Amino acid sequence: MNYQLVINEVYNTFRNSTNKGKIANYIPELKKVDANKFGIGLVTISGDSFGAGDYKDTFSIQSISKVFALTLALKIVGNKLWKRVGVEPSGDPFNSLVQLEFEKGIPRNPLINAGALVLCDILISKLKNPKDEFLAFVQKLGNNNNINYNLNVVASEKKYGFKNAAHVNLMKSFGNIKNNIDDVLDFYYHICSIEMSCEALSKAFLLYANRGVLPYTGEEIISLSITKRINATVQLCGLYDEAGTFSFKVGLPGKSGVGGGIVAIHPGKYCITVWSPRLNKKGNSYKGINALELFTTKTELSIF
Ligand code: DON
């Protein structure tokens, strides 16, 4: 398969297409990004890297970091995690509070905001220096010491994070948050503020395509069983109330973030990230979904 050729075709199809969608504006710092940025980066489990456009530029990975948080939390507490968070798709937006009260403070899944806040609570309880250790973990997955937090994004989100605060407070009232509310929010905003390029993100996701093993060092980070559970969760919940459409169009597990990135995993083959900051009404990259759909259509490769 000539991945570079297909990436070029996909890139050229969309680079000048009418740029629908809107950049996330509820986190003011994210509005500073050039809305017309567009990059596609693919890395294979055998270490080959392909890309087009702005695939080496870094962007705010936002909710994509929830997958890293899930991985680290499962590595530390194992299947006990599922007592505090479910595994069903929510069918609601990423920041919806609606189900949380009915379901007594147990989030539907770890990839909606409520679920990720529980992951943060667990990591704060288990790690001595949560922010340093989380960053070191992501750097290790990506074999890349340049990955970092963006403290301006942290401050910006903290200032306007009323809904996330509502989530933590509600879950605390049900006993599903153990730590101080401000500490949980601070850690959550840090993990969302991580910046990576399409290329770096695809590389850091390779363990999910490679049975839980880092292809470049051979180190097993998580078991095959945990890898299966993470990929299944990403497939069903990674794009929130658009996860069905994404599966239908793309046919790969994928995770989005309001920074405009979407990363998709092809087990046994590669990871691919598309970045385009203009979002559709569900908060997912408009061009990202279309580009990934064309990519799997042209390569005729999906998990189905
Ligand atoms: O908590 C928030 O609202 C953001 N830090 C993350 C949301 C997000 O990326 C949703 N994904 N599409």
XYZ file of C-alpha atoms and ligand atoms in Angstrom, residues 26-27 30 61-64 66 94-95 111 113 157 164 188-189 192-193 238-240 255-259 261 279 282-285, ligand 1:
44
model
C -15.523 28.288 24.523
C -11.825 27.981 25.411
C -7.947 27.905 21.255
C -4.857 17.527 21.662
C -7.657 18.223 24.205
C -9.905 15.169 24.690
C -7.542 12.871 22.814
C -8.391 10.965 27.706
C -19.067 15.235 25.481
C -19.971 17.713 28.216
C -14.103 9.352 27.194
C -15.743 14.698 30.228
C -9.931 26.604 30.324
C -16.520 20.738 34.092
C -7.760 17.530 33.924
C -7.034 20.907 32.284
C -6.207 18.430 27.873
C -3.630 21.161 27.163
C -14.371 8.261 20.988
C -16.548 10.667 19.003
C -19.361 10.993 21.573
C -10.699 9.791 19.136
C -11.375 13.469 18.623
C -10.538 16.648 20.508
C -11.897 20.193 20.305
C -8.453 21.341 19.148
C -7.462 16.610 15.907
C -15.435 21.736 14.156
C -20.914 17.869 17.587
C -17.493 19.374 18.368
C -15.506 17.075 16.059
C -13.220 18.204 13.223
O -13.191 19.821 28.892
C -13.299 20.293 27.772
O -14.343 20.798 27.383
C -12.094 20.225 26.850
N -10.875 20.349 27.601
C -12.040 18.932 26.094
C -13.265 18.687 25.258
C -12.999 17.943 24.017
O -11.919 17.955 23.468
C -14.168 17.255 23.427
N -13.825 16.591 22.197
N -14.228 16.721 21.076
